[in-house]
Amino acid sequence: MSNSPAVIELARAAANLEADGAEFVGTHLSVEDDDDRLHTHLFESSLPGYTQWRWAVTVAQLEDGEATICDVVLIPGPDALLAPEWIPWEKRVLPGDLGIGDVLPTRADDPRLVPGYAGLPADEELDLVALWEFGLGRARVLSAEGRDAVARRWYESDRGPRAPISEAAPARCASCAFFLPIAG
């Protein structure tokens, strides 16, 4: 019988074992019939940090047979404190969360990036700098959309061509030795 004192005590002993002590298993709350011969006993939990959680002990018992413990888990009760719904990192990161050297991965379908040319030819006479600028050796490179976004971000930034320091410069950016054209 699923709610006999012997089965309840067997379930309590299993919960005590899983909880690492009888002090973390409280009152027997109820028994739920999962199937004809499969029942889950619920006990209060007094495990620190798990207020309103319950120990659920699933017991199988054949007709006139010995009861067997199938599973012991800690489950939230109706008023249990639960973690908030998971939010992907790209929606969680806020301005100020990142520091120098922090690098975030990009999505596989990021429209700012397109496949590069990861394999380099074995010819030692090649100009590796030119190949690197072309995108050889990189798995992904900026797409046209990505280049436009980078250029727009630079152009509108406090270091772009309309910044006070740029306006005060004696020559245009294209004549400067530090000018780097945006490459693929």
Coordinates of N, CA and C in Angstrom, one line a residue:
M1 N 0.9 -1.2 0.0 CA 0.0 0.0 0.0 C 0.9 1.2 0.0
S2 N 0.6 2.2 -0.8 CA 1.4 3.4 -1.1 C 1.6 4.3 0.1
N3 N 0.6 4.4 1.0 CA 0.7 5.3 2.1 C 0.7 4.6 3.4
S4 N 1.2 3.4 3.4 CA 1.3 2.6 4.7 C 2.5 3.3 5.5
P5 N 2.5 3.2 6.8 CA 3.6 3.7 7.6 C 4.9 3.2 7.2
A6 N 5.0 1.9 6.8 CA 6.3 1.3 6.5 C 6.8 1.9 5.2
V7 N 5.9 2.1 4.2 CA 6.4 2.7 2.9 C 6.8 4.2 3.1
I8 N 6.0 4.9 4.0 CA 6.4 6.3 4.3 C 7.7 6.4 5.0
E9 N 8.0 5.5 5.9 CA 9.3 5.5 6.6 C 10.4 5.1 5.6
L10 N 10.2 4.2 4.7 CA 11.2 3.8 3.7 C 11.5 5.0 2.8
A11 N 10.4 5.8 2.4 CA 10.6 7.0 1.6 C 11.4 8.0 2.4
R12 N 11.0 8.2 3.7 CA 11.7 9.2 4.5 C 13.2 8.8 4.7
A13 N 13.5 7.5 4.9 CA 14.9 7.1 5.0 C 15.7 7.4 3.7
A14 N 15.1 7.2 2.6 CA 15.7 7.6 1.3 C 16.0 9.1 1.2
A15 N 15.0 9.9 1.6 CA 15.1 11.3 1.6 C 16.2 11.8 2.5
N16 N 16.3 11.2 3.7 CA 17.3 11.5 4.7 C 18.7 11.2 4.1
L17 N 18.8 10.1 3.5 CA 20.1 9.7 2.9 C 20.5 10.7 1.8
E18 N 19.6 11.1 0.9 CA 19.9 12.1 -0.1 C 20.1 13.4 0.4
A19 N 19.4 13.8 1.5 CA 19.6 15.1 2.1 C 20.8 15.2 3.0
D20 N 21.5 14.1 3.2 CA 22.7 14.0 4.1 C 22.3 14.3 5.5
G21 N 21.1 13.9 6.0 CA 20.8 14.1 7.4 C 19.3 14.2 7.5
A22 N 18.8 13.6 8.6 CA 17.3 13.7 8.9 C 16.8 15.1 9.2
E23 N 17.8 15.9 9.7 CA 17.3 17.3 10.1 C 16.9 18.1 8.9
F24 N 17.1 17.7 7.6 CA 16.8 18.4 6.4 C 15.5 17.9 5.8
V25 N 14.9 16.9 6.4 CA 13.6 16.3 5.9 C 12.6 16.5 7.0
G26 N 11.5 17.2 6.6 CA 10.4 17.5 7.5 C 9.2 16.5 7.4
T27 N 8.1 17.1 7.7 CA 6.8 16.4 7.7 C 6.5 15.8 6.4
H28 N 5.9 14.6 6.4 CA 5.3 13.9 5.2 C 4.1 14.7 4.8
L29 N 4.1 15.3 3.6 CA 3.0 16.2 3.2 C 1.9 15.4 2.5
S30 N 2.3 14.6 1.5 CA 1.2 13.9 0.7 C 1.9 12.8 -0.1
V31 N 1.0 12.0 -0.7 CA 1.5 11.0 -1.6 C 0.7 11.1 -2.9
E32 N 1.4 11.1 -4.0 CA 0.8 11.3 -5.4 C 0.9 10.0 -6.1
D33 N -0.2 9.5 -6.6 CA -0.2 8.3 -7.4 C 0.2 8.6 -8.8
D34 N 1.4 8.2 -9.2 CA 1.9 8.4 -10.6 C 1.3 7.3 -11.5
D35 N 1.1 6.1 -11.0 CA 0.6 4.9 -11.7 C 0.0 4.0 -10.7
D36 N -0.5 2.8 -11.1 CA -1.0 1.8 -10.2 C 0.0 1.4 -9.2
R37 N 1.2 1.2 -9.5 CA 2.2 0.7 -8.6 C 3.4 1.7 -8.4
L38 N 3.2 3.0 -8.8 CA 4.3 4.0 -8.7 C 3.7 5.2 -8.0
H39 N 4.3 5.6 -6.9 CA 3.8 6.7 -6.1 C 5.0 7.6 -5.7
T40 N 4.7 8.9 -5.5 CA 5.7 9.8 -5.1 C 5.2 10.4 -3.8
H41 N 6.1 10.3 -2.8 CA 5.9 10.8 -1.4 C 6.6 12.2 -1.4
L42 N 5.9 13.2 -0.8 CA 6.4 14.5 -0.7 C 6.6 14.8 0.8
F43 N 7.8 15.3 1.1 CA 8.2 15.7 2.4 C 8.6 17.2 2.4
E44 N 8.4 17.9 3.5 CA 8.9 19.2 3.7 C 10.4 19.2 3.6
S45 N 11.0 20.3 3.1 CA 12.5 20.4 3.1 C 12.9 21.5 4.1
S46 N 13.9 21.2 4.9 CA 14.4 22.3 5.8 C 15.9 22.5 5.4
L47 N 16.2 22.2 4.2 CA 17.6 22.4 3.7 C 17.8 23.9 3.5
P48 N 18.9 24.4 4.1 CA 19.2 25.9 4.0 C 19.2 26.3 2.6
G49 N 18.5 27.4 2.3 CA 18.5 28.0 0.9 C 17.3 27.4 0.1
Y50 N 16.6 26.4 0.6 CA 15.5 25.8 -0.2 C 14.2 25.9 0.6
T51 N 13.8 27.1 1.0 CA 12.6 27.4 1.6 C 11.4 27.1 0.7
Q52 N 10.5 26.4 1.2 CA 9.3 26.0 0.5 C 9.5 24.9 -0.6
W53 N 10.7 24.3 -0.6 CA 11.0 23.2 -1.5 C 10.5 21.9 -0.8
R54 N 10.5 20.8 -1.6 CA 10.0 19.5 -1.1 C 10.9 18.4 -1.6
W55 N 11.0 17.4 -0.7 CA 11.7 16.2 -1.1 C 10.6 15.3 -1.8
A56 N 10.9 14.8 -3.0 CA 10.0 13.9 -3.7 C 10.7 12.6 -3.8
V57 N 10.0 11.6 -3.2 CA 10.6 10.2 -3.2 C 9.6 9.3 -4.0
T58 N 10.1 8.8 -5.1 CA 9.2 8.0 -5.9 C 9.5 6.5 -5.5
V59 N 8.4 5.8 -5.3 CA 8.4 4.4 -4.8 C 7.6 3.5 -5.7
A60 N 8.2 2.4 -6.1 CA 7.5 1.4 -6.8 C 7.2 0.2 -5.9
Q61 N 6.0 -0.3 -6.1 CA 5.6 -1.5 -5.2 C 4.6 -2.4 -6.0
L62 N 5.1 -3.6 -6.2 CA 4.2 -4.6 -6.8 C 3.2 -5.1 -5.8
E63 N 2.1 -5.6 -6.3 CA 1.1 -6.1 -5.4 C 1.6 -7.1 -4.5
D64 N 1.5 -6.9 -3.2 CA 2.0 -7.7 -2.1 C 3.5 -7.9 -2.1
G65 N 4.2 -7.0 -2.8 CA 5.6 -7.0 -2.9 C 6.3 -6.0 -2.1
E66 N 7.6 -6.1 -2.0 CA 8.4 -5.1 -1.2 C 8.5 -3.8 -2.0
A67 N 8.4 -2.7 -1.3 CA 8.5 -1.4 -2.0 C 10.0 -1.1 -2.3
T68 N 10.2 -0.4 -3.5 CA 11.5 -0.1 -4.0 C 11.6 1.4 -4.3
I69 N 12.7 2.0 -3.8 CA 12.9 3.4 -4.1 C 13.4 3.6 -5.5
C70 N 12.7 4.4 -6.3 CA 13.1 4.7 -7.7 C 13.9 6.0 -7.8
D71 N 13.5 7.0 -7.1 CA 14.1 8.3 -7.3 C 13.9 9.2 -6.1
V72 N 14.9 10.0 -5.8 CA 14.8 11.0 -4.7 C 15.3 12.3 -5.3
V73 N 14.4 13.4 -5.3 CA 14.8 14.7 -5.8 C 14.2 15.8 -5.0
L74 N 14.8 16.9 -5.1 CA 14.3 18.1 -4.4 C 13.5 18.9 -5.5
I75 N 12.3 19.2 -5.2 CA 11.5 20.0 -6.2 C 10.9 21.2 -5.5
P76 N 10.6 22.3 -6.3 CA 10.0 23.5 -5.7 C 8.6 23.3 -5.4
G77 N 8.2 23.8 -4.2 CA 6.8 23.8 -3.9 C 6.1 25.0 -4.5
P78 N 4.8 25.2 -4.3 CA 4.1 26.3 -5.0 C 4.6 27.7 -4.6
D79 N 5.2 27.9 -3.4 CA 5.7 29.2 -3.0 C 7.2 29.2 -2.9
A80 N 7.8 28.3 -3.5 CA 9.3 28.2 -3.5 C 9.9 29.4 -4.3
L81 N 11.1 29.8 -3.7 CA 11.9 30.9 -4.4 C 12.6 30.2 -5.6
L82 N 12.4 30.7 -6.8 CA 13.0 30.1 -8.0 C 13.9 31.1 -8.6
A83 N 14.9 30.6 -9.3 CA 15.8 31.5 -10.1 C 15.0 32.2 -11.2
P84 N 15.3 33.4 -11.6 CA 14.6 34.0 -12.7 C 14.8 33.2 -14.0
E85 N 13.9 33.5 -15.0 CA 14.0 32.9 -16.3 C 15.4 33.2 -16.9
W86 N 16.0 32.2 -17.5 CA 17.3 32.4 -18.1 C 17.2 33.4 -19.3
I87 N 18.2 34.3 -19.3 CA 18.3 35.3 -20.4 C 19.6 35.1 -21.1
P88 N 19.7 35.0 -22.4 CA 21.0 34.8 -23.1 C 21.9 35.9 -22.8
W89 N 23.2 35.7 -22.8 CA 24.2 36.7 -22.4 C 24.1 37.9 -23.3
E90 N 23.8 37.8 -24.6 CA 23.8 38.9 -25.4 C 22.7 39.9 -25.1
K91 N 21.7 39.4 -24.4 CA 20.6 40.3 -23.9 C 20.9 40.8 -22.5
R92 N 21.8 40.2 -21.7 CA 22.1 40.6 -20.4 C 23.2 41.6 -20.3
V93 N 24.2 41.6 -21.2 CA 25.3 42.5 -21.1 C 24.9 43.9 -21.3
L94 N 25.3 44.7 -20.3 CA 24.9 46.2 -20.4 C 26.1 47.0 -20.5
P95 N 26.0 48.3 -20.9 CA 27.1 49.2 -21.0 C 27.8 49.2 -19.6
G96 N 29.1 49.1 -19.6 CA 29.8 49.2 -18.3 C 30.1 47.8 -17.8
D97 N 29.5 46.7 -18.3 CA 29.8 45.4 -17.9 C 31.1 44.8 -18.3
L98 N 31.6 45.4 -19.4 CA 32.9 44.8 -20.0 C 34.0 45.7 -19.7
G99 N 35.2 45.1 -19.5 CA 36.4 45.8 -19.2 C 37.4 45.6 -20.3
I100 N 38.6 46.2 -20.1 CA 39.7 46.1 -21.1 C 40.0 44.6 -21.2
G101 N 40.1 44.1 -22.5 CA 40.5 42.8 -22.7 C 39.3 41.8 -22.8
D102 N 38.1 42.2 -22.4 CA 37.0 41.3 -22.4 C 36.6 41.2 -23.9
V103 N 36.3 40.0 -24.3 CA 35.9 39.7 -25.7 C 34.7 38.8 -25.6
L104 N 33.6 39.2 -26.3 CA 32.4 38.5 -26.4 C 32.4 37.7 -27.7
P105 N 31.9 36.5 -27.7 CA 31.8 35.7 -28.9 C 30.7 36.3 -29.8
T106 N 30.8 36.2 -31.1 CA 29.8 36.6 -32.0 C 28.9 35.5 -32.4
R107 N 27.7 35.8 -32.8 CA 26.7 34.8 -33.2 C 27.2 34.2 -34.5
A108 N 26.9 32.9 -34.8 CA 27.3 32.3 -36.0 C 26.6 32.9 -37.2
D109 N 25.4 33.5 -37.0 CA 24.7 34.2 -38.1 C 24.8 35.7 -38.1
D110 N 25.9 36.2 -37.5 CA 26.1 37.7 -37.3 C 26.2 38.3 -38.7
P111 N 25.3 39.2 -39.1 CA 25.3 39.8 -40.4 C 26.5 40.7 -40.7
R112 N 27.3 41.0 -39.7 CA 28.4 41.9 -39.8 C 29.6 41.1 -40.3
L113 N 29.5 39.7 -40.3 CA 30.7 38.9 -40.6 C 30.3 37.9 -41.8
V114 N 31.3 37.6 -42.5 CA 31.2 36.6 -43.6 C 32.4 35.6 -43.5
P115 N 32.3 34.5 -44.1 CA 33.4 33.5 -44.0 C 34.7 34.1 -44.6
G116 N 35.8 33.9 -44.0 CA 37.1 34.3 -44.5 C 37.7 33.2 -45.2
Y117 N 39.0 33.2 -45.4 CA 39.7 32.2 -46.0 C 40.7 31.6 -45.0
A118 N 40.4 30.6 -44.3 CA 41.2 30.1 -43.2 C 42.5 29.4 -43.6
G119 N 42.5 28.8 -44.8 CA 43.7 28.1 -45.2 C 44.7 29.0 -46.0
L120 N 45.9 29.0 -45.6 CA 47.0 29.8 -46.3 C 47.8 28.9 -47.2
P121 N 48.1 29.4 -48.4 CA 49.0 28.6 -49.3 C 50.3 28.4 -48.6
A122 N 51.0 27.3 -49.0 CA 52.3 26.9 -48.5 C 53.4 27.6 -49.1
D123 N 53.2 28.5 -50.1 CA 54.3 29.2 -50.8 C 54.9 30.2 -49.9
E124 N 56.2 30.2 -49.7 CA 56.9 31.1 -48.7 C 57.2 32.4 -49.4
E125 N 57.0 32.6 -50.6 CA 57.2 33.9 -51.3 C 56.0 34.8 -51.2
L126 N 55.0 34.4 -50.5 CA 53.8 35.2 -50.4 C 53.9 36.4 -49.5
D127 N 53.2 37.5 -49.8 CA 53.2 38.6 -48.9 C 52.1 38.3 -47.9
L128 N 52.5 37.9 -46.7 CA 51.5 37.4 -45.7 C 50.7 38.6 -45.1
V129 N 51.3 39.8 -45.1 CA 50.5 41.0 -44.7 C 49.4 41.2 -45.6
A130 N 49.6 41.2 -46.9 CA 48.6 41.5 -47.9 C 47.5 40.4 -47.8
L131 N 48.0 39.1 -47.6 CA 47.0 38.0 -47.5 C 46.1 38.2 -46.2
W132 N 46.8 38.6 -45.1 CA 46.0 38.8 -43.9 C 45.0 39.9 -44.1
E133 N 45.3 41.0 -44.7 CA 44.4 42.1 -45.0 C 43.2 41.6 -45.9
F134 N 43.5 40.8 -46.8 CA 42.5 40.2 -47.7 C 41.6 39.3 -46.9
G135 N 42.0 38.8 -45.8 CA 41.2 37.9 -45.0 C 41.7 36.4 -44.9
L136 N 42.8 36.2 -45.6 CA 43.3 34.8 -45.5 C 43.8 34.5 -44.1
G137 N 43.6 33.4 -43.6 CA 44.0 33.0 -42.2 C 43.0 33.3 -41.2
R138 N 41.9 34.0 -41.5 CA 40.8 34.3 -40.5 C 39.6 33.5 -40.9
A139 N 38.9 32.9 -39.9 CA 37.7 32.2 -40.2 C 36.6 33.1 -40.7
R140 N 36.5 34.3 -40.1 CA 35.5 35.2 -40.6 C 36.1 36.6 -40.7
V141 N 35.5 37.4 -41.6 CA 36.0 38.8 -41.8 C 34.7 39.7 -41.9
L142 N 34.9 41.0 -41.8 CA 33.8 41.9 -41.9 C 33.1 41.8 -43.2
S143 N 31.8 41.8 -43.2 CA 31.0 41.9 -44.4 C 30.8 43.4 -44.8
A144 N 30.2 43.6 -45.9 CA 30.0 45.0 -46.3 C 29.2 45.7 -45.2
E145 N 28.2 45.1 -44.7 CA 27.4 45.6 -43.6 C 28.2 45.9 -42.3
G146 N 29.1 45.0 -42.0 CA 30.0 45.2 -40.9 C 31.0 46.3 -41.1
R147 N 31.5 46.4 -42.3 CA 32.4 47.6 -42.6 C 31.7 48.9 -42.5
D148 N 30.4 48.9 -43.0 CA 29.6 50.1 -42.9 C 29.4 50.5 -41.4
A149 N 29.1 49.5 -40.6 CA 28.8 49.8 -39.2 C 30.0 50.3 -38.5
V150 N 31.2 49.7 -38.8 CA 32.5 50.2 -38.1 C 32.8 51.6 -38.6
A151 N 32.6 51.8 -39.9 CA 32.9 53.2 -40.4 C 31.9 54.2 -39.8
R152 N 30.7 53.9 -39.7 CA 29.7 54.8 -39.1 C 30.0 55.0 -37.6
R153 N 30.3 54.0 -36.9 CA 30.7 54.1 -35.5 C 31.9 55.0 -35.3
W154 N 32.9 54.9 -36.1 CA 34.1 55.7 -36.1 C 33.7 57.1 -36.5
Y155 N 33.0 57.3 -37.5 CA 32.7 58.6 -38.1 C 31.9 59.4 -37.1
E156 N 31.0 58.8 -36.3 CA 30.2 59.5 -35.4 C 30.8 59.5 -34.0
S157 N 31.9 59.0 -33.8 CA 32.6 58.9 -32.4 C 33.3 60.2 -32.1
D158 N 33.8 60.3 -30.9 CA 34.5 61.5 -30.4 C 35.9 61.5 -31.0
R159 N 36.3 60.5 -31.8 CA 37.6 60.4 -32.4 C 37.5 60.4 -33.9
G160 N 36.3 60.6 -34.5 CA 36.1 60.6 -35.9 C 36.5 61.9 -36.6
P161 N 36.2 62.0 -37.8 CA 36.7 63.2 -38.6 C 36.0 64.5 -38.2
R162 N 34.9 64.5 -37.5 CA 34.2 65.7 -37.0 C 34.5 66.0 -35.6
A163 N 35.4 65.2 -34.9 CA 35.7 65.5 -33.6 C 36.6 66.8 -33.5
P164 N 36.5 67.5 -32.4 CA 37.3 68.8 -32.3 C 38.8 68.6 -32.6
I165 N 39.3 67.4 -32.1 CA 40.8 67.2 -32.3 C 41.1 67.0 -33.8
S166 N 40.1 66.4 -34.5 CA 40.3 66.2 -36.0 C 40.1 67.5 -36.7
E167 N 39.1 68.3 -36.3 CA 38.9 69.5 -37.0 C 40.1 70.5 -36.8
A168 N 40.8 70.4 -35.7 CA 41.9 71.3 -35.4 C 43.2 70.8 -36.1
A169 N 43.2 69.6 -36.6 CA 44.4 69.0 -37.3 C 44.8 69.8 -38.5
P170 N 46.1 70.0 -38.8 CA 46.5 70.8 -39.9 C 46.3 70.1 -41.3
A171 N 46.0 68.8 -41.3 CA 45.8 68.1 -42.6 C 44.6 67.2 -42.5
R172 N 44.2 66.6 -43.6 CA 43.1 65.6 -43.6 C 43.6 64.2 -43.2
C173 N 42.7 63.4 -42.7 CA 43.0 62.1 -42.3 C 43.8 61.2 -43.3
A174 N 43.4 61.3 -44.6 CA 44.0 60.5 -45.6 C 45.5 60.8 -45.8
S175 N 45.9 61.9 -45.4 CA 47.3 62.3 -45.5 C 48.2 61.8 -44.3
C176 N 47.6 61.3 -43.3 CA 48.3 61.0 -42.1 C 48.9 59.6 -42.2
A177 N 50.1 59.4 -41.6 CA 50.8 58.1 -41.6 C 50.0 57.1 -40.7
F178 N 49.2 57.6 -39.8 CA 48.4 56.6 -38.9 C 47.1 56.3 -39.5
F179 N 46.7 56.8 -40.7 CA 45.5 56.5 -41.4 C 45.5 55.0 -41.8
L180 N 44.5 54.3 -41.4 CA 44.4 52.9 -41.8 C 43.0 52.7 -42.6
P181 N 43.1 52.4 -43.8 CA 41.8 52.2 -44.5 C 41.2 50.9 -44.0
I182 N 39.9 50.8 -44.0 CA 39.2 49.6 -43.5 C 39.3 48.5 -44.5
A183 N 39.9 47.4 -44.2 CA 40.1 46.3 -45.1 C 39.1 45.2 -44.7
G184 N 38.9 44.3 -45.7 CA 38.0 43.1 -45.5 C 38.3 42.2 -44.5

